[in-house]
Structure formats: C-alpha cells, structure tokens
N, CA, C and O of each residue as an XYZ file, in Angstrom:
612
protein
N       1.252     -1.365      0.098
C      -0.099     -0.107     -0.049
C       1.079      1.144      0.045
O       2.089      1.176      0.749
N       0.678      1.937     -0.719
C       1.339      3.481     -0.844
C       0.955      4.301      0.272
O      -0.121      4.384      0.866
N       2.189      4.965      0.458
C       2.382      5.992      1.823
C       1.223      7.017      1.419
O       0.307      7.401      2.147
N       1.482      7.384      0.040
C       0.262      8.772     -0.038
C      -0.617      8.220     -1.263
O      -0.085      7.319     -1.913
N      -2.086      8.709     -1.722
C      -2.665      8.381     -2.033
C      -3.511      9.687     -2.765
O      -4.391     10.378     -2.254
N      -2.984      9.765     -4.012
C      -3.212     11.317     -4.920
C      -4.153     10.490     -5.621
O      -4.125      9.360     -6.108
N      -5.531     12.003     -5.449
C      -6.600     12.321     -6.620
C      -6.537     13.577     -6.820
O      -6.029     14.613     -6.391
N      -7.435     13.027     -7.868
C      -7.281     14.799     -8.394
C      -8.744     15.172     -8.076
O      -9.457     14.304     -7.571
N      -9.338     16.621     -8.378
C     -10.787     16.363     -8.139
C     -11.417     17.222     -9.441
O     -11.151     18.275    -10.020
N     -12.426     16.129     -9.557
C     -12.762     16.156    -11.205
C     -13.569     17.471    -11.164
O     -13.844     17.892    -12.287
N     -13.948     18.112    -10.280
C     -15.252     19.179    -10.739
C     -13.737     20.536    -10.524
O     -14.071     21.701    -10.738
N     -12.360     20.301    -10.161
C     -11.394     21.627    -10.463
C     -11.905     22.285    -11.786
O     -11.947     21.765    -12.901
N     -12.350     23.763    -11.353
C     -11.607     24.624    -12.438
C     -10.675     25.194    -12.805
O     -10.063     26.043    -12.157
N     -10.341     24.679    -14.281
C      -8.915     25.598    -14.274
C      -8.493     26.437    -14.050
O      -9.244     27.340    -14.419
N      -7.268     26.973    -13.422
C      -7.234     28.246    -13.380
C      -6.842     29.422    -14.495
O      -6.227     29.143    -15.524
N      -7.251     30.699    -14.176
C      -7.309     31.442    -15.534
C      -6.569     32.963    -14.653
O      -6.159     32.975    -13.493
N      -6.580     34.141    -15.639
C      -5.808     35.146    -14.798
C      -6.972     35.521    -14.369
O      -6.861     36.258    -13.390
N      -8.557     35.231    -14.840
C      -9.050     35.798    -14.182
C      -9.495     35.619    -12.836
O      -9.694     36.531    -12.034
N      -9.698     33.926    -12.551
C      -9.706     33.556    -11.165
C      -8.713     33.828     -9.924
O      -8.953     33.752     -8.719
N      -7.613     34.142    -10.544
C      -6.030     34.147    -10.012
C      -6.470     34.777     -9.175
O      -6.999     34.434     -8.117
N      -6.050     36.875    -10.095
C      -5.940     37.688     -9.460
C      -7.532     38.713     -9.636
O      -7.959     39.400     -8.708
N      -8.109     38.625    -10.785
C      -9.536     39.726    -11.275
C     -10.101     39.839    -10.542
O     -10.406     41.027    -10.437
N     -10.911     38.702     -9.152
C     -11.692     39.402     -8.473
C     -11.080     40.271     -6.818
O     -11.777     40.525     -5.836
N      -9.874     40.500     -6.974
C      -9.468     41.706     -6.031
C      -9.041     42.820     -6.412
O      -7.829     43.032     -6.418
N      -9.784     43.605     -6.741
C      -9.663     45.091     -6.580
C      -9.322     46.110     -5.380
O      -9.216     45.722     -4.217
N      -9.174     47.326     -5.738
C      -9.039     48.227     -4.642
C     -10.060     48.496     -3.547
O      -9.796     48.921     -2.422
N     -11.561     48.116     -4.147
C     -12.771     47.846     -3.049
C     -12.708     46.857     -1.789
O     -12.895     46.969     -0.577
N     -12.203     45.408     -3.045
C     -12.357     44.267     -1.489
C     -10.856     44.374     -1.280
O     -10.709     43.157     -1.170
N      -9.877     44.749     -1.166
C      -8.824     45.086     -0.558
C      -9.248     45.377      0.878
O      -9.131     44.689      1.892
N     -10.129     47.409      0.554
C     -10.054     47.608      1.699
C     -10.779     47.068      2.828
O     -10.740     47.527      3.970
N     -11.577     45.861      2.360
C     -13.034     45.554      2.965
C     -11.976     44.262      3.641
O     -12.349     43.994      4.783
N     -10.696     43.375      3.169
C      -9.353     42.722      4.177
C      -9.868     43.454      4.381
O     -11.077     43.532      4.598
N      -8.626     44.657      4.364
C      -7.913     45.179      5.623
C      -8.724     45.800      6.623
O      -8.182     45.817      7.728
N     -10.146     46.444      6.552
C     -10.976     46.444      7.363
C     -11.142     45.395      7.961
O     -11.262     45.546      9.177
N     -11.221     43.978      7.453
C     -11.830     42.340      8.494
C     -10.762     42.427      9.629
O     -11.005     42.533     10.831
N      -9.182     42.344      8.861
C      -8.558     42.284      9.701
C      -8.105     43.217     10.367
O      -6.977     42.886     10.731
N      -8.371     44.240     10.744
C      -8.216     45.366     11.734
C      -9.399     45.297     12.769
O      -9.415     45.987     13.788
N     -10.291     44.492     12.455
C     -11.279     44.649     13.249
C     -10.878     43.352     14.455
O     -11.568     43.097     15.442
N      -9.575     42.639     14.058
C      -9.154     41.129     15.084
C      -8.486     42.676     16.040
O      -7.754     43.554     15.582
N      -9.171     42.543     17.741
C      -8.218     43.387     18.357
C      -6.573     43.343     18.296
O      -5.756     44.257     18.413
N      -6.432     42.210     18.114
C      -4.527     42.230     18.414
C      -4.221     42.719     17.090
O      -2.991     42.758     17.109
N      -4.640     43.163     15.816
C      -4.445     43.548     14.731
C      -3.119     44.326     15.158
O      -3.137     45.034     16.164
N      -2.018     44.194     14.417
C      -1.203     45.553     14.374
C      -0.505     45.715     12.801
O      -0.813     44.824     12.010
N       0.320     46.688     12.355
C       0.905     46.779     10.839
C       1.745     45.961     10.967
O       2.122     45.573     12.073
N       2.298     45.451      9.632
C       3.558     44.454      9.956
C       4.525     45.537     10.056
O       4.412     46.678      9.609
N       5.294     45.130     10.571
C       6.612     46.091     10.956
C       7.742     46.367      9.859
O       7.710     45.440      9.050
N       8.638     47.215      9.564
C       9.247     46.969      7.701
C      10.545     46.961      8.888
O      10.697     47.796      9.780
N      11.430     45.740      8.599
C      13.094     45.686      9.269
C      13.704     46.199      7.967
O      13.382     45.916      6.813
N      14.796     47.138      8.481
C      16.297     47.315      7.468
C      16.830     46.505      7.601
O      16.843     45.898      8.672
N      17.620     46.088      6.368
C      18.035     44.981      6.719
C      19.572     45.814      6.293
O      19.859     45.287      5.218
N      20.396     46.582      6.532
C      21.526     47.693      6.398
C      23.057     46.486      5.969
O      23.679     46.194      4.948
N      23.103     46.100      7.440
C      24.222     45.138      6.368
C      24.118     44.417      4.694
O      24.870     44.389      3.719
N      23.256     44.084      4.898
C      22.965     43.074      3.618
C      22.910     43.714      2.416
O      23.337     43.424      1.298
N      21.796     45.420      3.225
C      22.162     46.320      1.567
C      23.419     46.540      1.062
O      23.697     46.309     -0.115
N      24.423     47.094      2.098
C      25.573     47.091      2.121
C      26.320     46.083      1.319
O      26.725     46.352      0.188
N      26.488     45.053      1.825
C      26.785     44.320      1.138
C      26.902     43.991     -0.102
O      27.909     43.707     -0.750
N      25.190     44.075     -0.566
C      24.748     44.109     -2.324
C      24.827     45.137     -2.898
O      24.575     45.361     -4.082
N      25.271     46.004     -1.906
C      25.416     47.805     -2.985
C      24.351     48.765     -3.581
O      24.220     49.509     -4.552
N      23.513     48.268     -2.251
C      22.043     48.746     -2.874
C      21.770     50.291     -2.049
O      22.917     50.614     -1.742
N      21.194     50.971     -1.737
C      20.524     52.143     -0.908
C      19.860     51.410      0.185
O      19.633     52.100      1.179
N      19.498     50.184      0.235
C      18.781     50.155      1.788
C      17.788     48.974      1.065
O      17.381     49.086     -0.092
N      17.439     47.707      2.044
C      16.363     46.329      2.074
C      15.617     46.195      2.923
O      15.843     45.308      3.745
N      14.761     46.796      3.018
C      13.848     46.325      3.898
C      12.311     45.399      3.384
O      11.577     45.494      2.399
N      12.312     44.467      4.669
C      11.118     43.684      5.205
C      10.592     43.502      5.274
O      10.253     44.374      6.074
N       9.190     42.531      5.089
C       7.749     43.010      6.351
C       7.932     41.591      7.419
O       7.608     40.445      7.107
N       8.442     41.954      8.532
C       8.808     41.133      9.409
C       7.645     40.676     10.146
O       7.438     41.412     11.111
N       6.640     39.531     10.018
C       5.550     39.172     10.020
C       5.516     38.060     10.844
O       4.528     37.326     10.795
N       7.212     37.611     12.225
C       7.219     37.211     13.047
C       6.266     37.438     14.653
O       6.292     36.678     15.621
N       5.447     38.778     14.499
C       4.467     39.040     15.427
C       3.163     39.106     15.330
O       2.413     39.445     16.245
N       2.797     38.746     14.087
C       1.159     38.372     13.370
C       0.989     37.882     14.706
O       1.811     37.186     15.301
N      -0.365     38.367     15.252
C      -0.998     37.155     16.114
C      -0.413     36.201     17.005
O      -0.967     35.104     17.080
N       0.971     36.500     17.938
C       1.574     35.635     17.933
C       1.568     34.203     17.150
O       1.189     33.276     17.866
N       1.923     33.844     15.792
C       1.580     32.902     15.566
C       3.312     32.602     14.159
O       3.260     31.910     13.142
N       4.243     33.192     14.541
C       5.172     34.174     13.452
C       4.776     33.788     12.230
O       5.315     32.727     11.915
N       3.967     34.271     11.318
C       3.487     33.983     10.106
C       2.236     34.928      9.599
O       1.348     35.409     10.304
N       2.379     35.030      8.490
C       1.377     35.701      8.010
C      -0.608     34.669      7.606
O      -1.769     34.966      7.326
N      -0.182     34.065      7.732
C      -1.095     32.579      6.973
C      -2.181     33.099      7.897
O      -3.270     32.928      7.349
N      -2.287     33.592      8.928
C      -3.721     33.510      9.573
C      -4.400     34.750      9.040
O      -5.255     34.924      9.908
N      -4.484     35.271      8.568
C      -4.641     36.747      8.081
C      -5.377     36.003      6.671
O      -6.342     36.639      6.246
N      -5.114     35.051      6.097
C      -5.853     34.529      4.913
C      -6.895     33.404      5.574
O      -8.108     33.540      5.415
N      -6.423     32.454      6.213
C      -6.737     31.664      7.339
C      -8.306     32.683      7.946
O      -9.355     32.160      8.324
N      -8.135     33.617      7.904
C      -9.191     34.160      9.275
C      -9.948     34.889      7.781
O     -11.141     34.593      7.722
N      -9.627     35.471      7.001
C     -10.719     36.226      5.722
C     -11.427     34.719      5.019
O     -12.587     34.313      4.946
N     -10.512     34.332      4.708
C     -11.449     32.762      4.145
C     -12.741     32.261      4.683
O     -13.846     32.356      4.149
N     -12.451     31.740      5.767
C     -13.117     31.345      6.953
C     -14.317     32.707      7.099
O     -15.484     32.358      7.277
N     -14.018     34.200      7.024
C     -14.851     35.073      7.383
C     -15.875     35.008      6.016
O     -17.082     35.155      6.208
N     -15.441     34.819      4.842
C     -16.275     34.953      3.718
C     -17.111     33.954      3.546
O     -18.269     34.171      3.190
N     -16.511     32.357      3.841
C     -17.475     31.207      3.298
C     -18.707     31.348      4.357
O     -19.865     31.260      3.948
N     -18.337     31.629      6.096
C     -19.540     32.220      6.247
C     -20.230     33.208      5.890
O     -21.419     32.974      6.108
N     -20.052     34.255      5.423
C     -20.583     35.513      5.319
C     -21.567     34.978      4.308
O     -22.772     35.224      4.359
N     -20.888     34.103      3.222
C     -21.151     34.371      1.984
C     -22.824     32.872      2.319
O     -23.728     33.075      1.508
N     -23.042     31.994      3.032
C     -24.196     31.284      3.827
C     -25.148     32.106      4.432
O     -26.369     31.970      4.352
N     -24.537     32.959      5.036
C     -25.909     33.863      4.881
C     -25.924     35.245      4.472
O     -26.467     36.144      5.114
N     -25.357     35.371      3.469
C     -25.817     36.115      2.722
C     -25.121     37.878      3.034
O     -25.496     38.900      2.460
N     -24.085     37.770      4.062
C     -23.426     38.754      4.307
C     -22.720     39.515      3.383
O     -21.889     38.845      2.770
N     -22.789     41.126      2.965
C     -21.759     41.228      2.249
C     -20.818     41.673      2.744
O     -20.901     42.284      3.810
N     -19.397     41.447      1.955
C     -17.605     41.814      2.410
C     -17.635     42.992      3.060
O     -16.806     43.243      3.935
N     -18.685     43.933      2.671
C     -18.496     45.056      3.827
C     -18.494     44.687      4.684
O     -17.458     44.387      5.277
N     -19.482     44.562      5.076
C     -20.198     44.075      6.345
C     -19.170     43.248      7.634
O     -19.280     43.253      8.860
N     -17.916     42.404      6.478
C     -17.309     41.704      7.586
C     -16.069     42.253      8.870
O     -15.038     42.914      8.742
N     -16.554     41.798      9.772
C     -15.843     42.376     10.667
C     -16.160     41.229     12.078
O     -17.113     40.638     12.587
N     -14.851     41.374     12.250
C     -14.695     40.342     14.004
C     -16.257     39.855     14.597
O     -16.535     38.662     14.712
N     -16.918     40.609     14.839
C     -18.136     41.132     15.617
C     -19.587     40.925     14.601
O     -20.642     40.325     14.809
N     -19.173     41.574     13.644
C     -20.285     41.464     12.864
C     -20.926     39.902     12.449
O     -22.062     39.429     12.411
N     -19.622     39.417     12.180
C     -19.898     37.788     11.097
C     -19.594     36.498     12.480
O     -20.183     35.424     12.606
N     -18.811     36.904     13.113
C     -19.208     35.927     14.211
C     -20.056     36.162     15.713
O     -20.044     35.312     16.604
N     -20.543     37.039     15.780
C     -21.356     37.088     16.717
C     -22.520     35.922     17.435
O     -22.250     34.804     16.996
N     -23.502     35.889     18.227
C     -23.467     34.722     18.758
C     -25.136     34.646     17.862
O     -25.585     33.554     17.512
N     -25.725     35.665     17.652
C     -26.529     35.410     16.072
C     -26.508     34.821     14.826
O     -27.257     34.129     14.136
N     -25.328     35.353     14.751
C     -24.609     34.204     13.277
C     -24.072     32.799     13.381
O     -24.035     31.983     12.460
N     -23.530     32.566     15.015
C     -23.738     31.392     15.358
C     -24.557     30.053     15.394
O     -24.470     28.858     15.111
N     -25.285     30.858     15.842
C     -27.219     30.546     16.110
C     -27.299     30.094     14.506
O     -27.085     28.927     14.177
N     -27.697     31.345     13.348
C     -28.250     31.030     12.432
C     -27.487     29.965     11.684
O     -28.166     29.426     10.810
N     -26.121     29.477     11.813
C     -24.989     28.724     11.502
C     -25.383     27.369     11.559
O     -25.612     26.493     10.725
N     -25.401     27.523     13.755
C     -25.506     26.137     13.772
C     -23.922     25.801     14.064
O     -23.010     26.594     13.829
N     -23.716     24.147     14.760
C     -21.700     24.246     15.390
C     -20.971     24.124     13.396
O     -21.493     23.605     12.409
N     -19.921     24.700     13.519
C     -19.129     24.853     12.333
C     -17.906     24.007     13.235
O     -17.604     23.989     14.428
N     -17.186     23.075     11.551
C     -15.596     22.808     12.712
C     -14.630     23.669     11.560
O     -15.144     24.168     10.559
N     -13.608     23.735     11.768
C     -12.591     24.086     10.481
C     -12.403     22.820     10.662
O     -12.856     22.149     11.589
N     -11.184     22.171      9.067
C     -10.873     20.927      8.933
C      -9.858     21.659      7.769
O     -10.075     22.321      6.755
N      -8.227     21.020      8.700
C      -7.166     21.063      7.551
C      -6.250     19.895      7.688
O      -6.061     19.273      8.733
N      -5.663     19.642      6.455
C      -4.321     19.204      6.492
C      -2.902     19.478      5.812
O      -2.436     19.678      4.690
N      -2.368     19.343      7.508
C      -1.265     20.529      7.323
C      -0.522     20.408      8.230
O      -1.160     20.202      9.262
N       1.549     20.453      8.532
C       2.026     20.431      8.925
C       2.426     21.369      9.463
O       2.983     21.459     10.557
N       2.183     22.090      8.769
C       3.006     23.703      8.893
C       1.879     25.245      9.576
O       0.840     25.235     10.236
N       2.446     26.022      9.199
C       1.771     27.582      9.802
C       0.505     27.722      9.558
O      -0.144     28.381     10.370
N      -0.230     27.101      8.298
C      -1.528     27.156      8.290
C      -2.399     26.165      9.176
O      -3.593     26.352      9.409
N      -1.909     25.456      9.482
C      -2.542     24.562     10.443
C      -2.809     25.491     11.976
O      -3.726     25.660     12.780
N      -1.982     25.752     11.862
C      -1.768     26.689     13.149
C      -2.668     27.980     13.346
O      -3.168     28.254     14.437
N      -2.851     28.827     12.096
C      -3.532     29.553     11.520
C      -5.172     28.998     11.990
O      -6.009     29.630     12.635
N      -5.287     27.442     11.352
C      -6.705     27.666     11.414
C      -7.095     27.254     12.737
O      -8.161     27.746     13.106
N      -6.498     26.454     13.584
C      -6.446     26.527     14.894
C      -7.257     28.263     15.822
O      -8.258     28.568     16.469
N      -6.011     28.905     15.293
C      -5.955     30.104     16.205
C      -7.404     30.901     15.612
O      -8.092     31.270     16.565
N      -8.012     31.245     14.267
C      -9.334     31.621     13.714
C     -10.022     30.743     14.273
O     -11.099     31.310     14.457
N     -10.099     29.760     14.651
C     -11.434     28.790     14.876
C     -11.564     29.490     16.519
O     -12.621     29.678     17.122
N     -10.503     29.725     16.898
C     -10.772     29.606     18.544
C     -10.768     31.148     19.087
O     -11.034     31.406     20.261
N     -10.445     32.134     18.133
C     -10.710     33.766     18.215
C     -12.074     33.326     18.167
O     -12.672     33.677     19.184
N     -13.098     32.402     16.999
C     -14.254     32.865     16.500
C     -15.244     31.725     17.500
O     -16.464     31.633     17.357
N     -14.579     31.049     18.337
C     -15.623     30.019     19.346
C     -16.107     29.292     18.084
O     -17.328     29.347     17.937
N     -15.332     28.525     17.002
C     -15.286     27.606     16.068
C     -14.641     26.173     16.737
O     -13.763     26.246     17.597
N     -15.177     24.844     16.245
C     -14.063     23.853     16.105
C     -13.222     23.795     15.213
O     -13.418     24.499     14.222
N     -11.927     22.878     15.277
C     -11.076     23.133     14.385
C     -10.509     21.586     14.606
O     -10.628     21.127     15.742
N      -9.872     20.721     13.532
C      -9.184     19.891     13.539
C      -8.154     19.999     12.198
O      -8.251     20.021     10.971
N      -7.298     20.042     13.048
C      -5.965     19.152     12.205
C      -5.223     18.456     12.065
O      -4.475     18.133     12.989
N      -5.102     17.763     10.414
C      -4.633     16.445     10.694
C      -3.554     16.579      9.884
O      -3.579     17.027      8.738
N      -2.109     15.986     10.794
C      -1.504     16.021     10.803
C      -0.323     14.717     10.151
O      -0.023     13.686     10.753
N       0.350     15.287      8.339
C       0.884     13.546      8.143
C       1.647     12.373      9.360
O       1.754     12.903     10.466
N       1.931     11.578      9.329
C       2.817     10.761     10.105
C       4.055     11.197      9.686
O       4.330     11.289      8.490
N       5.038     11.550     10.814
C       6.327     11.780     11.313
C       6.693     13.416     11.087
O       7.734     14.062     10.967
N       5.209     13.726     11.097
C       5.484     15.300     11.731
C       6.696     15.810     12.582
O       7.333     15.131     13.387
N       6.890     17.030     12.287
C       7.612     17.374     13.924
C       7.140     17.801     14.364
O       6.590     18.813     13.929
N       6.862     16.989     16.589
C       6.089     17.514     17.064
C       5.986     19.351     17.523
O       6.762     20.304     17.471
N       4.902     19.180     17.862
C       4.800     20.840     17.761
C       5.707     21.735     19.782
O       5.746     22.953     19.955
C-alpha cells in the first residue's frame, strides 16, 4: 500500500488570469484590511531595514516585512485563513464583504443561524496553527490532520 494516495478533483475549475487575481480590486482590498483590523490583536506589519545586507549588495537599502509578530503565530497565514473563514460564513448567510468584521460575522446571532461549525485542514505547517487560532478566536471547532512523521509542536 502506498504511503500517499493522490487523487485529482474532477470538478476543479482550471485557473485563469481572471480567477487567479481578477476579483481582488481596490474595494475588496479595503474590505480585507478592514476585517483584519477588526481583530483586537491586529497591528500593521513592521518594516525591518537590512542595512548590512544592503551594504554588502551595494544597494541604498533593503526593507522586509516582519511577520514574526503576527498574532503571536510567527506567520502571515492567519490573515488568509481568517479572511477565508469569514467569507465562507458570510456567503452562507448572504452577508456582504463590506460588513465583515469579527463582531458582525462571528456574533452569537450568526453562530445560532449557522449551528456548529468545525474548520478542518491537513497540514504540518503554519496553516494548521492559523486555522486553530482562527477557530479559537471565533468560537468554532477545529481539526488539523497532520501527516505521520511530522515534527512535534
């Protein structure tokens, strides 16, 4: 028996330029940012200047976004995970992206309309931690399937 069994999603929609990035315009970008800012822990990502590396490469400056402080998870993936969760729930309830805030989407009223929800993923990386964090913050269940041999947490 193989250790990994791979199967393709026969209903998968092939990616196009439109499906890849066409739907994310200025308005939706503002909605995403507003949603993330509605988390009490949200803070803009600091830029860190890499002076030694810039000097070594003969550049005037290099700056990188430091995501190591993002919600205490050391990764940016929680932003996408939280937004995707909010969009799925909002879509099921007919809530506009304009109205997505932590309070609006994950209120007791919304949870009572949805019933019990459990978020599920299969990963041994930051995405699993992001999904568990999102579920905990929003009062949802979470299951993270990890592959055999994954490094312990």
